[in-house]
mmCIF file of C-alpha atoms in Angstrom:
data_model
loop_
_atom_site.group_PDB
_atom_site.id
_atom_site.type_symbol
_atom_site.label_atom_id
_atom_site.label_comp_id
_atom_site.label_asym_id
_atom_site.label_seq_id
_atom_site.Cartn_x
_atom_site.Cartn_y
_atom_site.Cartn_z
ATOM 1 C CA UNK A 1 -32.766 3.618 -33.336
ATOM 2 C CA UNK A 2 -34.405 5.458 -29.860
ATOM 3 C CA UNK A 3 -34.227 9.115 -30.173
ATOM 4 C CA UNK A 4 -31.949 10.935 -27.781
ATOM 5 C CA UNK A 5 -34.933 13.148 -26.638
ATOM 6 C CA UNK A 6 -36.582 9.858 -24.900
ATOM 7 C CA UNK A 7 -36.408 9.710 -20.998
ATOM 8 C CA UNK A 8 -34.841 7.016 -19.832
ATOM 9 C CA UNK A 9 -35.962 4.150 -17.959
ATOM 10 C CA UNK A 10 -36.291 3.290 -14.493
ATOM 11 C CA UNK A 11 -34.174 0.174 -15.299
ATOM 12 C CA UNK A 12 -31.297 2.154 -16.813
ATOM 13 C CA UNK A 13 -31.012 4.766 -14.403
ATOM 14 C CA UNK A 14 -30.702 1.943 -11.450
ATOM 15 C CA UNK A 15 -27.588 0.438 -13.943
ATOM 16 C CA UNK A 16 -26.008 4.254 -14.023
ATOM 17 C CA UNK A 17 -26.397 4.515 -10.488
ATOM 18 C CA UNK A 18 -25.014 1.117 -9.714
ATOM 19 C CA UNK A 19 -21.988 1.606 -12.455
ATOM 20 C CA UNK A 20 -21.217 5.395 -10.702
ATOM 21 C CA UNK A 21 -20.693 3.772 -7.064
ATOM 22 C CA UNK A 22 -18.188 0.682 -8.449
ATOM 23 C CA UNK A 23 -16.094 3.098 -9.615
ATOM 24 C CA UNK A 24 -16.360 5.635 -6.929
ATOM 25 C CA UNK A 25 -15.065 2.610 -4.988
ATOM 26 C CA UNK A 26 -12.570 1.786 -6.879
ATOM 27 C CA UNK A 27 -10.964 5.321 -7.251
ATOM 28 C CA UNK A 28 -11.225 4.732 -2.967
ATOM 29 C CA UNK A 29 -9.914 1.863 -2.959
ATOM 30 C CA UNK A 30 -6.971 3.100 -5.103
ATOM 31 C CA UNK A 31 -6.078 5.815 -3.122
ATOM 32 C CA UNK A 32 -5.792 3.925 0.176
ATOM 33 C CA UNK A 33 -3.460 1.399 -1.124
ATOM 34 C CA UNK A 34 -1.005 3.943 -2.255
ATOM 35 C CA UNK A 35 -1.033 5.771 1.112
ATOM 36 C CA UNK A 36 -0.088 2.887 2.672
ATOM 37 C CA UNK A 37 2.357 1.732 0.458
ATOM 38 C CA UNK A 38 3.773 5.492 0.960
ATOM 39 C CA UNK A 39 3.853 5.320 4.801
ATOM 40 C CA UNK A 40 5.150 2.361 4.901
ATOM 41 C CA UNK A 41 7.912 3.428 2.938
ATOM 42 C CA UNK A 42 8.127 6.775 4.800
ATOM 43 C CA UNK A 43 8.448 4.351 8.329
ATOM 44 C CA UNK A 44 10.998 1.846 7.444
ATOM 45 C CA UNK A 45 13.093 3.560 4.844
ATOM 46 C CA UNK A 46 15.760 1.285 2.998
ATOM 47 C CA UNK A 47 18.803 1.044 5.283
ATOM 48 C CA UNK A 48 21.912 2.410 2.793
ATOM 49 C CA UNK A 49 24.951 0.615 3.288
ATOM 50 C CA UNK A 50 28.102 2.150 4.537
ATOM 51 C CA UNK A 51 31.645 1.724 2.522
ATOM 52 C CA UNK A 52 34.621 1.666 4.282
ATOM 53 C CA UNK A 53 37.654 3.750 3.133
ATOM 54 C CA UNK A 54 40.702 2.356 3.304
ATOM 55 C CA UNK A 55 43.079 5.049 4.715
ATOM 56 C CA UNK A 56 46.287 3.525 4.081
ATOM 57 C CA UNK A 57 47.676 3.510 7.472
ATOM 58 C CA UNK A 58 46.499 0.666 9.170
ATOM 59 C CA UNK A 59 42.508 1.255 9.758
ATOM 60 C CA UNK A 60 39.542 1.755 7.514
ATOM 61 C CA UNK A 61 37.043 4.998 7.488
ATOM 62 C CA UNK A 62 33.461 5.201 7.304
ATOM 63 C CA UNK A 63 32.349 6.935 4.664
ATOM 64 C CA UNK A 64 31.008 10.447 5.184
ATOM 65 C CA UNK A 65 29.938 12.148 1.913
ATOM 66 C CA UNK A 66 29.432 15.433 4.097
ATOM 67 C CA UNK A 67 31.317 17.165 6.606
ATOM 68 C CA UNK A 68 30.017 19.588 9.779
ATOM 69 C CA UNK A 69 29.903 22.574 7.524
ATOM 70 C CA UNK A 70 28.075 20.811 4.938
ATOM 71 C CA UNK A 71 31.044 20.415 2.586
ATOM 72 C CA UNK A 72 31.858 17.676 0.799
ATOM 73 C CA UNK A 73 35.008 15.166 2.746
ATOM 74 C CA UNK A 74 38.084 14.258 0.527
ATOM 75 C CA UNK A 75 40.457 11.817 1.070
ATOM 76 C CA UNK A 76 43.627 11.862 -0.776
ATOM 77 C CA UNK A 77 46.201 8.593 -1.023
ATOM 78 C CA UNK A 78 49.636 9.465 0.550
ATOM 79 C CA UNK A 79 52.570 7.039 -1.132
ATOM 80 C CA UNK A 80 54.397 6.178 2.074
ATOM 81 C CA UNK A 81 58.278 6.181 1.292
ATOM 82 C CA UNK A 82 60.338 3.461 2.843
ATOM 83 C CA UNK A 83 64.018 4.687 3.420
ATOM 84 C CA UNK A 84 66.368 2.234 3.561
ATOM 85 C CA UNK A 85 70.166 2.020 5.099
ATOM 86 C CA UNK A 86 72.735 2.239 2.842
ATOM 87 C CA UNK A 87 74.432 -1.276 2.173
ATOM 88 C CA UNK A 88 71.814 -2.930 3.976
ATOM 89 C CA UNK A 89 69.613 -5.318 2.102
ATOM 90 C CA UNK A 90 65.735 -4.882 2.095
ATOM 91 C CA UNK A 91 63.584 -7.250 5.047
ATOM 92 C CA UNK A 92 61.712 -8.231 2.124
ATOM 93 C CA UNK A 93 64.326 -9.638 -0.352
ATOM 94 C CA UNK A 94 65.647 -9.271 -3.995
ATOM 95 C CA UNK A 95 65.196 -11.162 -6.932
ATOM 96 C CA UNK A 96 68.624 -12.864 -8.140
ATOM 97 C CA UNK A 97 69.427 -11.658 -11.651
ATOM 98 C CA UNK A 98 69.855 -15.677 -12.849
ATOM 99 C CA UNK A 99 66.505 -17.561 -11.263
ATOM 100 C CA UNK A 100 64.528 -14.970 -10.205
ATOM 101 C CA UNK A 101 64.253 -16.363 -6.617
ATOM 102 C CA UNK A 102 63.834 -14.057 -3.837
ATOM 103 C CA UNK A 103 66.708 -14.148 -1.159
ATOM 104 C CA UNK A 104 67.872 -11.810 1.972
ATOM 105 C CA UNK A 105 71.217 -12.272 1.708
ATOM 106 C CA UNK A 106 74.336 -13.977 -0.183
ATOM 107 C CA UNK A 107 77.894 -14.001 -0.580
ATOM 108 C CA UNK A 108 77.899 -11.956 -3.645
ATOM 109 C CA UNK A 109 75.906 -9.753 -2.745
ATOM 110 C CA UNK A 110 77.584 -9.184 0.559
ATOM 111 C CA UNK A 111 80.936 -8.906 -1.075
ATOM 112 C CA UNK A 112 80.264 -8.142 -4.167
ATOM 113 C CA UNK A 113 77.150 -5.822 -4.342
ATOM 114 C CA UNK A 114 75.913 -8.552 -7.092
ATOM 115 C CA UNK A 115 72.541 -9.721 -6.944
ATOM 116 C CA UNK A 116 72.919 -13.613 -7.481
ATOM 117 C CA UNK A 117 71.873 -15.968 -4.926
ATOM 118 C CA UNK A 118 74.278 -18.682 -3.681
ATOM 119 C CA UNK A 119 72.273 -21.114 -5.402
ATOM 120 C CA UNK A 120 73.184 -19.845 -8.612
ATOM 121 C CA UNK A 121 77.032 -19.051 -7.653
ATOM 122 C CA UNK A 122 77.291 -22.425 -6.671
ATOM 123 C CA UNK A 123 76.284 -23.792 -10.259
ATOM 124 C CA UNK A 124 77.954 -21.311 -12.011
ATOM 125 C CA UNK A 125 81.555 -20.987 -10.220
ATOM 126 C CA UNK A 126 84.462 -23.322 -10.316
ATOM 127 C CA UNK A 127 87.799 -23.421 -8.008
ATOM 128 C CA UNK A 128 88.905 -19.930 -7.774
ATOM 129 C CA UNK A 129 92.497 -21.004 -8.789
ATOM 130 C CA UNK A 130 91.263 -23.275 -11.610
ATOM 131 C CA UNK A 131 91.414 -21.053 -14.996
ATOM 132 C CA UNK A 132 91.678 -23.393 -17.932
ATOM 133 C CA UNK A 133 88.171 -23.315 -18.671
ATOM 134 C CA UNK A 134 87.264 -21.807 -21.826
ATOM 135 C CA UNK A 135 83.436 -21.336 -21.600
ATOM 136 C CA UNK A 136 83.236 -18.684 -19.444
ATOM 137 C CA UNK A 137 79.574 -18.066 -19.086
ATOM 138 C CA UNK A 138 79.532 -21.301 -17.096
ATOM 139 C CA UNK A 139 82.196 -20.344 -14.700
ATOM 140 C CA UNK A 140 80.917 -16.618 -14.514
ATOM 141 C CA UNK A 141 79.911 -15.960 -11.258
ATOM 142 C CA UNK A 142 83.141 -17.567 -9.794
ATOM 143 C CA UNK A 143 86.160 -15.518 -8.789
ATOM 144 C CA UNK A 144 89.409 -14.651 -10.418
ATOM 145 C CA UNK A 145 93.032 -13.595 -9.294
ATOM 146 C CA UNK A 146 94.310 -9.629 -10.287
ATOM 147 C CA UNK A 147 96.799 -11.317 -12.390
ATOM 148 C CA UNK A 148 94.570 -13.233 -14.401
ATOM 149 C CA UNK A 149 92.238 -10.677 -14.839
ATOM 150 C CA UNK A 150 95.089 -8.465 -16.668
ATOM 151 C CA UNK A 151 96.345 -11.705 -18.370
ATOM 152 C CA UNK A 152 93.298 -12.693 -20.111
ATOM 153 C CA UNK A 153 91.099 -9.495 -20.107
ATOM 154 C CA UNK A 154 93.711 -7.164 -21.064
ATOM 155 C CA UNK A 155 93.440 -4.934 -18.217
ATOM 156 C CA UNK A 156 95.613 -2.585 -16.665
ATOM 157 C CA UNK A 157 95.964 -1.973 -12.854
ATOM 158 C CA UNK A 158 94.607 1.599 -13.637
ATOM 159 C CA UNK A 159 91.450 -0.333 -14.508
ATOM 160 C CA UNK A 160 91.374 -2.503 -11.208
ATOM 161 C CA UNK A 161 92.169 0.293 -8.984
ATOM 162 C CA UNK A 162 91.115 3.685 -9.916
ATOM 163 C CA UNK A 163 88.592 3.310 -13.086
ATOM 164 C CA UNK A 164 84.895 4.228 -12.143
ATOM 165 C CA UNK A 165 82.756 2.835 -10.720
ATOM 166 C CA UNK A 166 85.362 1.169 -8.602
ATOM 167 C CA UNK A 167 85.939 -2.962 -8.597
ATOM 168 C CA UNK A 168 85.105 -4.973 -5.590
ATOM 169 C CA UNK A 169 87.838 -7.309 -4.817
ATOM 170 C CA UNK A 170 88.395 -9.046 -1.278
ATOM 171 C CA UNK A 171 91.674 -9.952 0.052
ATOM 172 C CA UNK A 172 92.792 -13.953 0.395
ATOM 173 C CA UNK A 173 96.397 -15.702 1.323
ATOM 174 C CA UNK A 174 98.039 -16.882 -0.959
ATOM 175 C CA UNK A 175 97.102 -20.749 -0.209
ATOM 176 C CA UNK A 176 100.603 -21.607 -2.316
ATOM 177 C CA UNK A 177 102.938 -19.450 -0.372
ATOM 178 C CA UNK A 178 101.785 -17.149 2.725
ATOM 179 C CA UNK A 179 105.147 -15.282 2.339
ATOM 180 C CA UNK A 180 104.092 -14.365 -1.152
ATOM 181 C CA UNK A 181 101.604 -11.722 1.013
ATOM 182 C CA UNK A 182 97.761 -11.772 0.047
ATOM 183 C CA UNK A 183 95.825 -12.194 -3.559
ATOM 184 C CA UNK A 184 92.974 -9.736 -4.391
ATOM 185 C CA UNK A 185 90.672 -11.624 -5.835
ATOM 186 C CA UNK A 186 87.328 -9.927 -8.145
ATOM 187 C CA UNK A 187 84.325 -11.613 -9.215
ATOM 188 C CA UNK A 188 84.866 -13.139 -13.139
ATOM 189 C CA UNK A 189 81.359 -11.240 -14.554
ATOM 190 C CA UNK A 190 82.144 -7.938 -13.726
ATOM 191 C CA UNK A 191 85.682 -8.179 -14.580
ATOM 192 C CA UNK A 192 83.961 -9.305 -17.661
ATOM 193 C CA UNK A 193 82.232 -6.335 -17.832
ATOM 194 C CA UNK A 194 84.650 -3.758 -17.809
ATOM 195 C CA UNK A 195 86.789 -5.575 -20.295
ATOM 196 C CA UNK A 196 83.265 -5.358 -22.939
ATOM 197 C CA UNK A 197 83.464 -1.559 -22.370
ATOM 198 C CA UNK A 198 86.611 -1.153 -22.410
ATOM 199 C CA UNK A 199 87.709 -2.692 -25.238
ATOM 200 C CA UNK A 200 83.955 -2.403 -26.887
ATOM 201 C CA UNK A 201 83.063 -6.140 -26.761
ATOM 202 C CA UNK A 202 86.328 -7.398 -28.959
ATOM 203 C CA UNK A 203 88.249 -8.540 -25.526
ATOM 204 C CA UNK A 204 88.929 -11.950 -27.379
ATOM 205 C CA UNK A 205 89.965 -10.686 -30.990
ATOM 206 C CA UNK A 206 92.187 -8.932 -29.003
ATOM 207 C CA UNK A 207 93.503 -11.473 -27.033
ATOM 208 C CA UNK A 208 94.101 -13.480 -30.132
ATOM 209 C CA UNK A 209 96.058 -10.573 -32.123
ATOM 210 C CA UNK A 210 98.213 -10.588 -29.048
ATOM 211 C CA UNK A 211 98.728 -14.318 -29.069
ATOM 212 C CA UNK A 212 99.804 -14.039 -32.647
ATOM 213 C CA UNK A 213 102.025 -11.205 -32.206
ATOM 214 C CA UNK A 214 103.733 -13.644 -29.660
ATOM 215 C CA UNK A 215 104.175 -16.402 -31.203
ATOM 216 C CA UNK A 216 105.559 -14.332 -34.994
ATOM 217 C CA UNK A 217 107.940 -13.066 -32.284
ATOM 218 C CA UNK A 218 108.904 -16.768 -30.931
ATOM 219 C CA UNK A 219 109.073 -17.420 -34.935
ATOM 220 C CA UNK A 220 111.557 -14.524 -35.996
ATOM 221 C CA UNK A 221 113.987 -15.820 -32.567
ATOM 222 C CA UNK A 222 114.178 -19.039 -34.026
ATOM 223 C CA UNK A 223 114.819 -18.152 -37.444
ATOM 224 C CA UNK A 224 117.725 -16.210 -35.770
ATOM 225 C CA UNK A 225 119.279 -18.183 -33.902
ATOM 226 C CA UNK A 226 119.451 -20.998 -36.758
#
């Protein structure tokens, strides 16, 4: 091992030398590629892309985080209300309570204030004067005479006439007899209706209890008059 206190040699100090300017231009060389790198950045920033706001009324905004005195812009949503004309039915449609198909307009709904397309009254309506049907849900959106309603759903005229909310009915001659003066006819479902709240859904137990009563009544005549 050389001791420390040795000079050194020509040949070393040349190697120092050369090793000291390498790196002194490398440290140079460095720096100059990360001030260009800067300016360049500094000259052609990155271009931020606008948003658009949509304002709800028919255009879009650009955005503007900050306003003239340096505050910061809000923009609050405003629910626009759409008031509509009584008894008038909306531009865009309803759904019909049966298929779910959007219409404008129909003849229950015109008449009736029901929601059913004429689609569906078609299928499910029968001859207004034909009643011997006994499933009803298939003849439900068809219509039915004031004295059939009271007949089979046990209801009074109170009920047809004054009971809230008030029946629809419209007015028909009487296609048997015009002297007979004109039938009110009502729409079977929502004569349906009030007869379930009326008489708490047991419109046909009671119509049965009555039919017995009649006919133990019939009985007791006979038995009478023999």
């Amino acid at each position: 091992m050389s001791d420390s206190n040795e000079p050194l040699t020509a040949e070393q100090l040349e190697r120092i030398e050369r090793n000291r300017q390498r790196a002194l231009q490398l440290r140079a060389s460095s720096t100059k590629t990360y001030q260009t790198q800067t300016e360049k950045k500094i000259i052609n920033p990155t271009p931020t892309r606008k948003q658009n706001i949509d304002s709800h009324a028919g255009f879009f905004l650009d955005e503007d985080p900050k306003s003239v005195d340096n505050r910061p812009v809000t923009y609050e949503t405003v629910p626009i209300i759409h008031q509509t004309k009584p008894d008038q039915l909306d531009t865009l449609g309803m759904p019909c309570n049966e298929c779910e198909m959007i219409f404008l307009t129909s003849y229950l709904h015109k008449n009736f204030a029901e929601p059913i397309c004429d689609t569906c009254r078609e299928r499910y309506s029968i001859n207004d004067e034909k009643d011997d049907i006994d499933d009803e849900k298939t003849i439900r959106y068809s219509l039915i005479t004031r004295t059939s309603a009271k007949d089979k759903y046990l209801l009074t005229d109170y009920d047809l006439d004054k009971r809230e909310p008030l029946l629809k009915c419209i007015e028909k001659k009487n296609p048997h007899n015009q002297r007979w003066g004109t039938m009110r006819l009502y729409l079977r479902c929502q004569i349906q209706r009030l007869s379930d709240t009326i008489h708490e859904g047991k419109t046909e137990e009671k119509v049965l209890e009555r039919e017995e009563k009649k006919i133990r009544k019939q009985t007791k005549k006979i038995r009478k008059t023999n």
